[in-house]
Amino acid sequence: MTTEYAVFLAVAALATSTAALIYVVRLRRQLTTVLKALDSKALRRYLRVVEARQRGRDRKRFIVFKLLAGRGLSKAEVEELIKKSFKQLFGTTALAIAGVSLAHYDPERGAGVVRVRATHKNHAIVALAAVDVITRGEVVIQPTRTTGTLRKAMRYAEEA
Amino acid sequence: MQAAELAYVLREGAELREVAEAAEATGHASVAVEGLREPLTISGIELVPRLTTRDLSMLRRFKGLRAYPVEKAEDLRSYPRLRRYAHIITMTGNALRRLGPREVERLSNLGLPVEVQVNTVLEALASGLWLRGLRALLTAALTDRVKLATSSGAFRPQLIRPVEVKRAFLEVFGLTQSHTFEAVITVPANVLGKVVRS
């Protein structure tokens, strides 16, 4: 009777410890997933956005573009064309909110960088593409890349 | 999956090599070319012939991408034949302006992908026109009733729009990222892939 009881206790102890071990491994996995999620790029980016908002700052985007037709235009002329296109498509209010400006333009390469508020990135890309419609094909601007910093945008503009 | 350009109109004096180079630069792996007779591959870019006509007998005989242009509600009549002969329905400028939810419902019943050309829309927008048809179409696309496909509708190599522009264009009109991806990458690639295989 005592032996049977001892065996039963040993088996029960073994089963409990195995179950506990499995439970701990599972919990650890879940914990790792949660920790990874907390450290994820998306979450960090979101936190940066929240911090920026609290500080009253907006994130910017830099759109690299290439002039496929209409070389020889000055920086002021290109900026005016882009703003005109934006205004015609989305209106004066949107233009004011988007804060579109030409950050860099190289007339020899026909490449440049447009600075815009992150919320209006897509609007700016469409406005750049619509320049040829407004100029009836005389000037064709092709957006090539979008970056978050001017330094990277300048690098891509030099490669373009 | 690589992006495909569904509409390039070949004009006299245009070089196919330039078209292939422009397609490569804008992130496309294949282009459907209106006016091309035989399929070609130039520097790794597939050029597929395309025909856009309302004549169903011509569409039936054509080997390549068969597009049926819709201008008004009456164009959407011969359903069974249209479904059999056309690969894609193209929305013209008039259709983008005038068609309403009822006609878009007919398009959804047809079950074919609907092509929207970026250049056509930009021209209409620049003229300050109210695009009733486009709005109805985008609403249908958002509720998965219509499969949307974007193309450039270019007639010069410089006017082939990059994938980024097509994506931005749809997102500006309120399409979600997943719907945009489908309209810019998945549907055009599937349509052209089907044509190449057949």
mmCIF file of N, CA, C and O in Angstrom, chain A residues 6 9-10 13 17 24 38-39 41 54 61 83 102-103 108 114 124 128 136 140-141 143 146 158-159:
data_model
loop_
_atom_site.group_PDB
_atom_site.id
_atom_site.type_symbol
_atom_site.label_atom_id
_atom_site.label_comp_id
_atom_site.label_asym_id
_atom_site.label_seq_id
_atom_site.Cartn_x
_atom_site.Cartn_y
_atom_site.Cartn_z
ATOM 1 N N ALA A 6 3.519 5.667 -2.830
ATOM 2 C CA ALA A 6 4.763 6.371 -3.194
ATOM 3 C C ALA A 6 4.893 6.521 -4.722
ATOM 4 O O ALA A 6 5.261 7.583 -5.235
ATOM 5 N N LEU A 9 2.498 9.068 -5.927
ATOM 6 C CA LEU A 9 3.002 10.425 -5.624
ATOM 7 C C LEU A 9 4.097 10.835 -6.607
ATOM 8 O O LEU A 9 4.126 11.969 -7.115
ATOM 9 N N ALA A 10 4.974 9.864 -6.917
ATOM 10 C CA ALA A 10 6.091 10.148 -7.845
ATOM 11 C C ALA A 10 5.558 10.490 -9.225
ATOM 12 O O ALA A 10 5.994 11.469 -9.873
ATOM 13 N N ALA A 13 3.884 13.861 -9.185
ATOM 14 C CA ALA A 13 4.895 14.932 -9.135
ATOM 15 C C ALA A 13 5.525 15.151 -10.506
ATOM 16 O O ALA A 13 5.718 16.289 -10.960
ATOM 17 N N SER A 17 5.257 18.514 -12.726
ATOM 18 C CA SER A 17 6.461 19.268 -13.128
ATOM 19 C C SER A 17 6.538 19.410 -14.651
ATOM 20 O O SER A 17 6.911 20.456 -15.176
ATOM 21 N N VAL A 24 5.609 27.005 -18.577
ATOM 22 C CA VAL A 24 6.644 28.045 -18.493
ATOM 23 C C VAL A 24 7.218 28.348 -19.886
ATOM 24 O O VAL A 24 7.393 29.515 -20.262
ATOM 25 N N LEU A 38 6.595 45.132 -28.454
ATOM 26 C CA LEU A 38 6.837 46.419 -27.794
ATOM 27 C C LEU A 38 8.054 47.126 -28.377
ATOM 28 O O LEU A 38 8.148 48.344 -28.369
ATOM 29 N N ASP A 39 8.979 46.314 -28.894
ATOM 30 C CA ASP A 39 10.206 46.884 -29.434
ATOM 31 C C ASP A 39 10.110 47.055 -30.964
ATOM 32 O O ASP A 39 11.089 47.377 -31.623
ATOM 33 N N LYS A 41 9.365 48.139 -34.880
ATOM 34 C CA LYS A 41 9.643 49.378 -35.607
ATOM 35 C C LYS A 41 8.380 50.243 -35.684
ATOM 36 O O LYS A 41 8.427 51.456 -35.486
ATOM 37 N N GLN A 54 2.948 65.972 -29.595
ATOM 38 C CA GLN A 54 2.934 66.660 -28.307
ATOM 39 C C GLN A 54 3.828 67.895 -28.342
ATOM 40 O O GLN A 54 3.539 68.907 -27.710
ATOM 41 N N ARG A 61 8.160 64.614 -45.252
ATOM 42 C CA ARG A 61 8.593 63.616 -46.232
ATOM 43 C C ARG A 61 9.323 64.353 -47.346
ATOM 44 O O ARG A 61 8.969 65.497 -47.682
ATOM 45 N N LYS A 83 3.652 73.845 -57.317
ATOM 46 C CA LYS A 83 2.611 74.434 -56.467
ATOM 47 C C LYS A 83 1.322 74.671 -57.257
ATOM 48 O O LYS A 83 0.219 74.474 -56.755
ATOM 49 N N LEU A 102 10.220 73.355 -52.525
ATOM 50 C CA LEU A 102 11.300 72.681 -53.241
ATOM 51 C C LEU A 102 12.563 72.792 -52.385
ATOM 52 O O LEU A 102 13.146 73.867 -52.250
ATOM 53 N N ALA A 103 12.979 71.673 -51.812
ATOM 54 C CA ALA A 103 14.129 71.697 -50.894
ATOM 55 C C ALA A 103 15.445 71.738 -51.654
ATOM 56 O O ALA A 103 16.425 72.300 -51.170
ATOM 57 N N GLU A 108 21.178 70.999 -63.816
ATOM 58 C CA GLU A 108 21.989 70.220 -64.764
ATOM 59 C C GLU A 108 21.534 68.773 -64.848
ATOM 60 O O GLU A 108 21.404 68.203 -65.927
ATOM 61 N N VAL A 114 11.359 67.512 -53.164
ATOM 62 C CA VAL A 114 10.232 68.316 -52.666
ATOM 63 C C VAL A 114 9.990 67.971 -51.204
ATOM 64 O O VAL A 114 9.944 66.793 -50.848
ATOM 65 N N ALA A 124 1.177 65.131 -52.830
ATOM 66 C CA ALA A 124 2.326 65.746 -53.506
ATOM 67 C C ALA A 124 2.806 64.878 -54.673
ATOM 68 O O ALA A 124 3.164 65.405 -55.730
ATOM 69 N N LEU A 128 2.958 66.115 -58.496
ATOM 70 C CA LEU A 128 4.177 66.074 -59.316
ATOM 71 C C LEU A 128 3.900 65.374 -60.649
ATOM 72 O O LEU A 128 4.336 65.828 -61.709
ATOM 73 N N ARG A 136 0.686 70.739 -70.569
ATOM 74 C CA ARG A 136 0.371 70.083 -71.851
ATOM 75 C C ARG A 136 1.584 69.325 -72.413
ATOM 76 O O ARG A 136 1.931 69.441 -73.591
ATOM 77 N N VAL A 140 7.698 67.269 -67.917
ATOM 78 C CA VAL A 140 7.278 65.988 -67.334
ATOM 79 C C VAL A 140 8.132 65.715 -66.100
ATOM 80 O O VAL A 140 9.353 65.658 -66.184
ATOM 81 N N ILE A 141 7.466 65.596 -64.952
ATOM 82 C CA ILE A 141 8.178 65.308 -63.701
ATOM 83 C C ILE A 141 7.791 63.917 -63.235
ATOM 84 O O ILE A 141 6.617 63.580 -63.198
ATOM 85 N N PRO A 143 8.155 61.398 -60.043
ATOM 86 C CA PRO A 143 8.632 61.135 -58.684
ATOM 87 C C PRO A 143 9.310 59.763 -58.640
ATOM 88 O O PRO A 143 8.768 58.800 -59.192
ATOM 89 N N THR A 146 10.654 58.284 -52.072
ATOM 90 C CA THR A 146 10.229 59.095 -50.932
ATOM 91 C C THR A 146 11.082 58.713 -49.730
ATOM 92 O O THR A 146 11.270 57.523 -49.476
ATOM 93 N N GLU A 158 21.149 62.698 -56.270
ATOM 94 C CA GLU A 158 22.433 62.682 -56.970
ATOM 95 C C GLU A 158 22.587 61.429 -57.827
ATOM 96 O O GLU A 158 23.202 61.454 -58.886
ATOM 97 N N GLU A 159 21.989 60.320 -57.353
ATOM 98 C CA GLU A 159 22.053 59.069 -58.116
ATOM 99 C C GLU A 159 21.111 59.083 -59.317
ATOM 100 O O GLU A 159 21.327 58.381 -60.284
#
